[in-house]
């Protein structure tokens, strides 16, 4: 999406510079502050969710001050010095937010309004979780964690599990005053805080993890750390160590093979916890951007000469152009892909053809003879239907 990936990119840069800056508190360098301000400003310019990055930094300052010294005066000086030295970061972030999101600075309460809308937006739309269709404003609290569980590759989940187990085992060895404490604390908070927010606030959600793509980089960092710590922990048991390495390699290879088979629809990937790919695509959010319509449109264009030849031979008078095509997606997704022989129509009753992705059973809205499908790994992603010979009573949408 034009926002999801750029926003996640800005957030991971903000996390990176916050980690580096946390080691320099309370007197971070000017250059580092400017870089952090650029990352945060671009994130806020894309989505109000960029405020999460501000929260991570404030948390680092507060905790850093708290462990700075035994006396309150020393803590207070730490906080004041940090606030003063971070002022360039704040100015840079505000300037970029104003540039990319002017509405956000036109009134002091506009960011609060945006945050409220982000937390409680709702419109007439449905989503699905493990086969259960529901309104987006009524999704259960476990919606996002459940999607992460079935969306992330198995090796990813293995690393997170290892991180949790080994991290708890070595919890007593963590020292708050260590140079490594604040940076890794920020990574953990960046990965866990949005999840806690979702569980507590229960906002409207849809399209699986799409709006929280920015969670994946910090989760990936923790997963990689878990695998690395597992390798170190098994140093005294070489056989077990290499067995673990073999499992990681096998899981990585399996995911890679799946991605190749799904190309160019890698974003519909589900791991084996969701079941087979056909099962996953029918019980979870599938091709919600209808990306497969491009291939479906090519199938319709390729099939048309054959259909016209049959019509001409039968003499049924159906050989005409432009053909009306109903599209169960944004109409531009049909206009962009189909040539001059076709015309996208909003009058679905009179449509000659119907192309649709199978996400949320959109393909079942209109009847017709299936003349083409887009498939990957046994899962049907899109269908092309010929409706020209349908009896009038079967032409209405369902």
Coordinates of C-alpha atoms in Angstrom, one line a residue:
X1 CA 0.0 0.0 0.0
X2 CA 1.2 3.6 -0.7
X3 CA 1.3 4.2 3.1
X4 CA 1.8 0.9 4.9
X5 CA 5.3 0.1 3.8
X6 CA 6.7 3.7 3.8
X7 CA 5.2 4.2 7.2
X8 CA 6.8 1.0 8.5
X9 CA 10.1 2.2 7.0
X10 CA 9.9 5.6 8.8
X11 CA 9.1 3.8 12.0
X12 CA 12.0 1.4 11.9
X13 CA 14.4 4.4 11.1
X14 CA 12.9 6.2 14.1
X15 CA 13.5 3.1 16.2
X16 CA 17.1 2.8 15.0
X17 CA 18.0 6.4 15.7
X18 CA 16.2 6.2 19.1
X19 CA 18.3 3.2 20.0
X20 CA 21.5 5.0 19.0
X21 CA 20.4 8.2 20.8
X22 CA 19.5 6.3 24.0
X23 CA 23.2 5.5 24.4
X24 CA 24.2 9.2 24.3
X25 CA 21.5 10.5 26.6
X26 CA 21.4 13.0 28.2
X27 CA 23.6 14.8 25.7
X28 CA 22.9 13.3 22.2
X29 CA 24.8 14.7 19.2
X30 CA 23.0 17.3 17.0
X31 CA 23.4 15.2 13.9
X32 CA 21.7 12.2 15.5
X33 CA 18.8 14.4 16.8
X34 CA 18.2 15.8 13.3
X35 CA 18.2 12.3 11.8
X36 CA 15.7 11.2 14.4
X37 CA 13.6 14.2 13.8
X38 CA 13.5 13.5 10.0
X39 CA 12.4 9.9 10.7
X40 CA 9.7 10.8 13.2
X41 CA 8.5 13.8 11.1
X42 CA 8.1 11.6 8.0
X43 CA 6.2 9.0 10.1
X44 CA 3.8 11.6 11.5
X45 CA 3.4 13.1 8.0
X46 CA 2.1 9.7 6.9
X47 CA 0.0 8.5 9.8
X48 CA -0.9 9.7 13.3
X49 CA 0.4 6.3 14.4
X50 CA 3.9 7.8 14.2
X51 CA 3.2 9.1 17.7
X52 CA 4.3 5.6 18.8
X53 CA 7.8 6.5 17.9
X54 CA 7.6 9.6 20.1
X55 CA 6.4 7.5 23.0
X56 CA 9.4 5.1 22.6
X57 CA 11.8 8.0 22.8
X58 CA 10.1 9.6 25.8
X59 CA 10.2 6.2 27.6
X60 CA 13.9 6.0 27.0
X61 CA 14.4 9.5 28.5
X62 CA 12.3 8.7 31.5
X63 CA 13.9 5.4 32.3
X64 CA 17.4 6.7 31.5
X65 CA 16.8 9.6 34.0
X66 CA 15.4 7.2 36.6
X67 CA 18.5 5.0 36.6
X68 CA 20.9 7.9 36.2
X69 CA 21.5 8.4 39.9
X70 CA 20.1 7.9 43.4
X71 CA 19.2 11.6 44.0
X72 CA 16.1 13.3 42.5
X73 CA 18.2 16.3 41.6
X74 CA 20.4 14.2 39.4
X75 CA 17.4 12.6 37.7
X76 CA 15.8 16.1 37.2
X77 CA 19.0 17.4 35.6
X78 CA 19.1 14.4 33.3
X79 CA 15.6 15.0 32.1
X80 CA 16.0 18.7 31.6
X81 CA 19.3 18.3 29.7
X82 CA 17.7 15.6 27.6
X83 CA 14.7 17.8 26.8
X84 CA 16.9 20.7 25.8
X85 CA 19.3 18.6 23.6
X86 CA 16.3 16.9 21.9
X87 CA 14.7 20.2 21.0
X88 CA 16.2 20.1 17.4
X89 CA 14.6 16.7 16.9
X90 CA 11.2 18.0 17.9
X91 CA 11.5 21.1 15.7
X92 CA 12.6 19.0 12.7
X93 CA 9.8 16.5 13.2
X94 CA 7.2 19.2 13.6
X95 CA 8.4 21.0 10.4
X96 CA 8.2 17.9 8.3
X97 CA 4.8 16.9 9.8
X98 CA 3.5 20.4 8.9
X99 CA 4.9 20.0 5.4
X100 CA 3.4 16.6 4.7
X101 CA 0.3 16.9 6.8
X102 CA -0.8 20.5 7.0
X103 CA -4.2 19.7 8.5
X104 CA -2.4 18.3 11.5
X105 CA -0.9 21.7 12.5
X106 CA -3.9 23.9 11.6
X107 CA -5.4 23.5 15.1
X108 CA -3.9 22.2 18.4
X109 CA -6.7 19.6 18.7
X110 CA -6.3 18.1 15.2
X111 CA -3.7 15.5 16.2
X112 CA -6.0 14.4 19.0
X113 CA -8.9 14.2 16.6
X114 CA -6.8 12.1 14.3
X115 CA -5.7 9.8 17.2
X116 CA -9.4 9.4 18.2
X117 CA -10.3 8.5 14.6
X118 CA -7.4 6.1 14.3
X119 CA -8.5 4.4 17.5
X120 CA -12.3 4.3 16.9
X121 CA -12.9 4.6 13.2
X122 CA -15.6 2.4 11.7
X123 CA -17.5 2.1 8.4
X124 CA -19.6 -0.5 6.6
X125 CA -17.0 -3.1 5.9
X126 CA -16.5 -6.8 6.8
X127 CA -13.4 -8.8 7.7
X128 CA -12.8 -12.5 8.4
X129 CA -10.8 -14.3 11.0
X130 CA -10.4 -18.1 10.9
X131 CA -13.6 -18.4 8.8
X132 CA -15.7 -16.1 11.0
X133 CA -17.0 -13.1 9.1
X134 CA -17.5 -10.0 11.2
X135 CA -17.9 -6.2 11.1
X136 CA -14.6 -4.4 11.4
X137 CA -15.8 -2.5 14.5
X138 CA -16.6 -5.8 16.2
X139 CA -13.4 -7.7 15.8
X140 CA -12.2 -9.5 18.9
X141 CA -9.2 -8.3 20.9
X142 CA -7.1 -11.2 19.6
X143 CA -7.6 -10.3 16.0
X144 CA -4.1 -8.8 15.4
X145 CA -2.2 -11.4 17.5
X146 CA -4.1 -14.2 15.7
X147 CA -3.2 -12.7 12.3
X148 CA 0.5 -12.3 13.3
X149 CA 0.5 -16.0 14.4
X150 CA -0.6 -17.3 11.0
X151 CA 1.0 -14.6 8.9
X152 CA 4.6 -14.7 10.1
X153 CA 6.9 -17.5 8.8
X154 CA 7.5 -20.4 11.1
X155 CA 11.2 -19.6 11.5
X156 CA 10.1 -16.1 12.6
X157 CA 7.9 -17.6 15.3
X158 CA 10.6 -20.0 16.3
X159 CA 13.0 -17.1 16.9
X160 CA 10.4 -15.2 18.9
X161 CA 9.7 -18.3 21.1
X162 CA 13.4 -18.7 21.6
X163 CA 13.8 -15.1 22.5
X164 CA 11.0 -15.3 25.1
X165 CA 12.3 -18.5 26.7
X166 CA 16.0 -17.5 26.8
X167 CA 15.1 -13.9 27.7
X168 CA 13.1 -15.0 30.8
X169 CA 15.9 -17.5 31.7
X170 CA 18.5 -14.7 31.7
X171 CA 16.2 -12.0 33.1
X172 CA 18.3 -11.7 36.3
X173 CA 21.4 -11.0 34.2
X174 CA 20.0 -7.8 32.7
X175 CA 21.4 -4.7 34.4
X176 CA 19.4 -1.4 34.0
X177 CA 22.6 0.6 33.9
X178 CA 24.1 -1.4 31.1
X179 CA 24.7 0.4 27.8
X180 CA 22.7 -2.3 26.2
X181 CA 19.6 -2.0 28.4
X182 CA 17.9 1.0 26.9
X183 CA 18.4 0.2 23.2
X184 CA 17.0 -3.4 23.6
X185 CA 14.2 -2.1 25.9
X186 CA 13.1 0.2 23.1
X187 CA 13.0 -2.7 20.6
X188 CA 10.9 -4.7 23.0
X189 CA 8.5 -1.8 23.6
X190 CA 8.3 -1.1 19.9
X191 CA 7.2 -4.7 19.3
X192 CA 4.9 -5.1 22.3
X193 CA 3.3 -1.7 23.0
X194 CA 1.1 -1.6 19.9
X195 CA -0.1 -5.1 20.6
X196 CA -1.0 -4.1 24.2
X197 CA -2.7 -1.0 22.8
X198 CA -4.8 -3.1 20.5
X199 CA -5.8 -5.5 23.3
X200 CA -6.8 -2.7 25.6
X201 CA -8.4 -0.2 23.2
X202 CA -10.0 -2.7 20.8
X203 CA -10.1 -0.5 17.7
X204 CA -11.7 -1.4 14.4
X205 CA -9.3 -3.5 12.3
X206 CA -9.4 -5.2 8.9
X207 CA -7.0 -6.6 6.3
X208 CA -5.1 -8.6 8.9
X209 CA -1.8 -7.0 9.9
X210 CA -1.8 -4.4 7.1
X211 CA -2.2 -1.3 9.3
X212 CA 0.4 -2.6 11.7
X213 CA 3.1 -3.6 9.2
X214 CA 5.5 -1.4 11.3
X215 CA 5.4 -4.1 14.0
X216 CA 7.2 -6.6 11.8
X217 CA 10.7 -5.0 11.8
X218 CA 11.1 -4.9 15.7
X219 CA 9.6 -8.4 15.8
X220 CA 12.1 -9.5 13.2
X221 CA 14.9 -8.0 15.3
X222 CA 13.8 -9.9 18.4
X223 CA 13.3 -13.1 16.4
X224 CA 16.8 -12.8 15.0
X225 CA 18.2 -12.1 18.5
X226 CA 16.4 -15.2 19.8
X227 CA 17.9 -17.4 17.1
X228 CA 21.4 -15.9 17.8
X229 CA 21.0 -16.4 21.6
X230 CA 19.9 -20.0 20.9
X231 CA 23.0 -20.7 18.9
X232 CA 25.2 -19.3 21.7
X233 CA 23.3 -21.3 24.4
X234 CA 23.9 -24.6 22.6
X235 CA 27.6 -24.0 22.3
X236 CA 28.3 -27.0 24.6
X237 CA 26.1 -29.4 22.7
X238 CA 27.3 -29.3 19.1
X239 CA 24.9 -32.0 17.8
X240 CA 21.9 -30.2 19.2
X241 CA 23.3 -26.9 17.9
X242 CA 23.6 -28.1 14.4
X243 CA 20.2 -29.9 14.6
X244 CA 18.7 -26.5 15.5
X245 CA 20.6 -24.9 12.6
X246 CA 19.2 -27.5 10.3
X247 CA 15.6 -26.9 11.5
X248 CA 16.1 -23.1 10.9
X249 CA 17.5 -23.7 7.4
X250 CA 14.7 -26.1 6.5
X251 CA 12.0 -23.7 7.7
X252 CA 13.6 -20.8 5.8
X253 CA 13.9 -22.9 2.6
X254 CA 10.2 -23.9 2.9
X255 CA 9.1 -20.3 3.2
X256 CA 11.3 -19.3 0.3
X257 CA 9.8 -22.0 -1.9
X258 CA 6.3 -20.9 -0.9
X259 CA 7.1 -17.3 -1.8
X260 CA 8.3 -18.4 -5.2
X261 CA 5.2 -20.4 -5.8
X262 CA 3.0 -17.4 -4.8
X263 CA 4.8 -14.9 -7.0
X264 CA 3.7 -12.1 -7.7
X265 CA 1.2 -12.4 -4.8
X266 CA 3.6 -12.9 -1.9
X267 CA 1.5 -10.7 0.3
X268 CA -1.2 -13.4 0.6
X269 CA 1.3 -15.7 2.3
X270 CA 0.2 -17.7 5.4
X271 CA 2.2 -20.2 7.4
X272 CA 1.2 -23.8 8.0
X273 CA -0.6 -22.9 11.3
X274 CA -3.3 -21.5 9.1
X275 CA -3.7 -24.8 7.2
X276 CA -3.2 -25.4 3.5
X277 CA -3.0 -22.4 1.2
X278 CA -6.6 -23.0 -0.2
X279 CA -7.9 -23.3 3.3
X280 CA -6.1 -20.2 4.5
X281 CA -7.2 -18.0 1.6
X282 CA -10.8 -18.9 2.3
X283 CA -10.7 -18.6 6.1
X284 CA -8.5 -15.5 6.4
X285 CA -8.1 -12.2 4.5
X286 CA -6.7 -13.2 1.1
X287 CA -6.1 -11.0 -1.9
X288 CA -7.8 -7.9 -0.4
X289 CA -6.2 -5.5 -2.8
X290 CA -7.5 -7.6 -5.8
X291 CA -4.0 -7.7 -7.2
X292 CA -4.9 -10.8 -9.1
X293 CA -7.4 -8.9 -11.3
X294 CA -4.5 -7.9 -13.6
X295 CA -3.9 -11.6 -14.4
X296 CA -7.7 -12.2 -14.6
X297 CA -8.0 -9.3 -17.1
X298 CA -5.3 -10.9 -19.3
X299 CA -7.2 -14.2 -19.2
X300 CA -10.4 -12.5 -20.4
X301 CA -8.5 -10.7 -23.2
X302 CA -6.9 -14.0 -24.3
X303 CA -10.2 -15.9 -24.2
X304 CA -12.2 -13.3 -26.1
X305 CA -11.2 -14.4 -29.7
X306 CA -12.2 -18.0 -28.8
X307 CA -15.5 -16.9 -27.4
X308 CA -16.3 -14.7 -30.4
X309 CA -15.5 -17.6 -32.7
X310 CA -17.9 -19.8 -30.9
X311 CA -20.6 -17.1 -30.9
X312 CA -20.1 -16.5 -34.6
X313 CA -20.3 -20.2 -35.4
X314 CA -23.5 -20.5 -33.3
X315 CA -25.0 -17.4 -34.9
X316 CA -26.5 -16.3 -31.6
X317 CA -25.8 -12.6 -32.2
X318 CA -23.6 -12.2 -29.1
X319 CA -20.5 -11.1 -31.0
X320 CA -20.4 -7.5 -30.1
X321 CA -18.1 -4.9 -28.6
X322 CA -17.4 -3.2 -26.4
X323 CA -18.3 -5.8 -23.8
X324 CA -19.6 -4.6 -20.5
X325 CA -17.5 -5.9 -17.6
X326 CA -18.4 -5.8 -13.9
X327 CA -15.5 -5.7 -11.5
X328 CA -15.7 -6.5 -7.8
X329 CA -13.0 -4.0 -6.9
X330 CA -12.2 -0.4 -7.6
X331 CA -13.4 0.2 -11.2
X332 CA -9.9 1.6 -12.1
X333 CA -8.5 -1.9 -11.6
X334 CA -10.5 -3.0 -14.6
X335 CA -10.0 0.2 -16.7
X336 CA -6.2 0.0 -16.2
X337 CA -5.9 -3.6 -17.4
X338 CA -8.6 -4.2 -20.0
X339 CA -8.3 -3.0 -23.6
X340 CA -10.7 -1.1 -25.9
X341 CA -12.9 -4.1 -26.5
X342 CA -14.2 -3.9 -22.9
X343 CA -16.0 -1.3 -20.9
X344 CA -16.3 -1.3 -17.1
X345 CA -19.9 -0.9 -16.0
X346 CA -21.6 -0.1 -12.7
X347 CA -24.8 -1.7 -14.1
X348 CA -23.9 -5.2 -13.0
X349 CA -27.3 -6.7 -14.1
X350 CA -26.4 -6.1 -17.8
X351 CA -22.7 -7.0 -17.5
X352 CA -21.4 -9.4 -20.1
X353 CA -18.5 -10.5 -18.0
X354 CA -17.5 -10.5 -14.4
X355 CA -14.0 -10.5 -12.9
X356 CA -13.4 -10.7 -9.2
X357 CA -11.0 -11.8 -6.6
X358 CA -12.2 -14.5 -4.2
X359 CA -11.5 -12.5 -1.1
X360 CA -14.5 -12.3 1.2
X361 CA -16.5 -14.4 -1.4
X362 CA -16.7 -11.4 -3.7
X363 CA -16.6 -13.8 -6.7
X364 CA -20.0 -15.2 -5.6
X365 CA -21.9 -11.9 -5.9
X366 CA -22.6 -12.4 -9.6
X367 CA -23.4 -15.7 -11.4
X368 CA -22.0 -16.8 -14.7
X369 CA -19.9 -19.5 -16.4
X370 CA -16.3 -19.6 -15.1
X371 CA -14.0 -19.3 -18.1
X372 CA -10.8 -18.6 -16.3
X373 CA -9.2 -18.6 -12.8
X374 CA -6.0 -17.2 -11.2
X375 CA -4.5 -19.9 -9.0
X376 CA -1.5 -20.3 -6.7
X377 CA -0.7 -23.4 -4.7
X378 CA -4.2 -24.7 -5.3
X379 CA -5.9 -21.6 -4.0
X380 CA -8.2 -19.7 -6.4
X381 CA -7.4 -16.0 -6.1
X382 CA -9.6 -14.6 -8.9
X383 CA -12.2 -15.8 -11.4
X384 CA -13.5 -14.7 -14.8
X385 CA -17.2 -15.3 -15.5
X386 CA -19.1 -15.2 -18.8
X387 CA -22.6 -13.9 -18.2
X388 CA -23.9 -13.4 -21.7
X389 CA -26.1 -16.5 -21.9
X390 CA -27.6 -16.1 -18.4
X391 CA -31.3 -16.2 -18.0
X392 CA -32.6 -12.8 -16.9
X393 CA -33.6 -14.0 -13.4
X394 CA -30.0 -15.1 -12.7
X395 CA -28.4 -11.8 -13.7
X396 CA -29.1 -10.0 -10.4
X397 CA -26.3 -9.6 -7.8
X398 CA -26.6 -11.7 -4.7

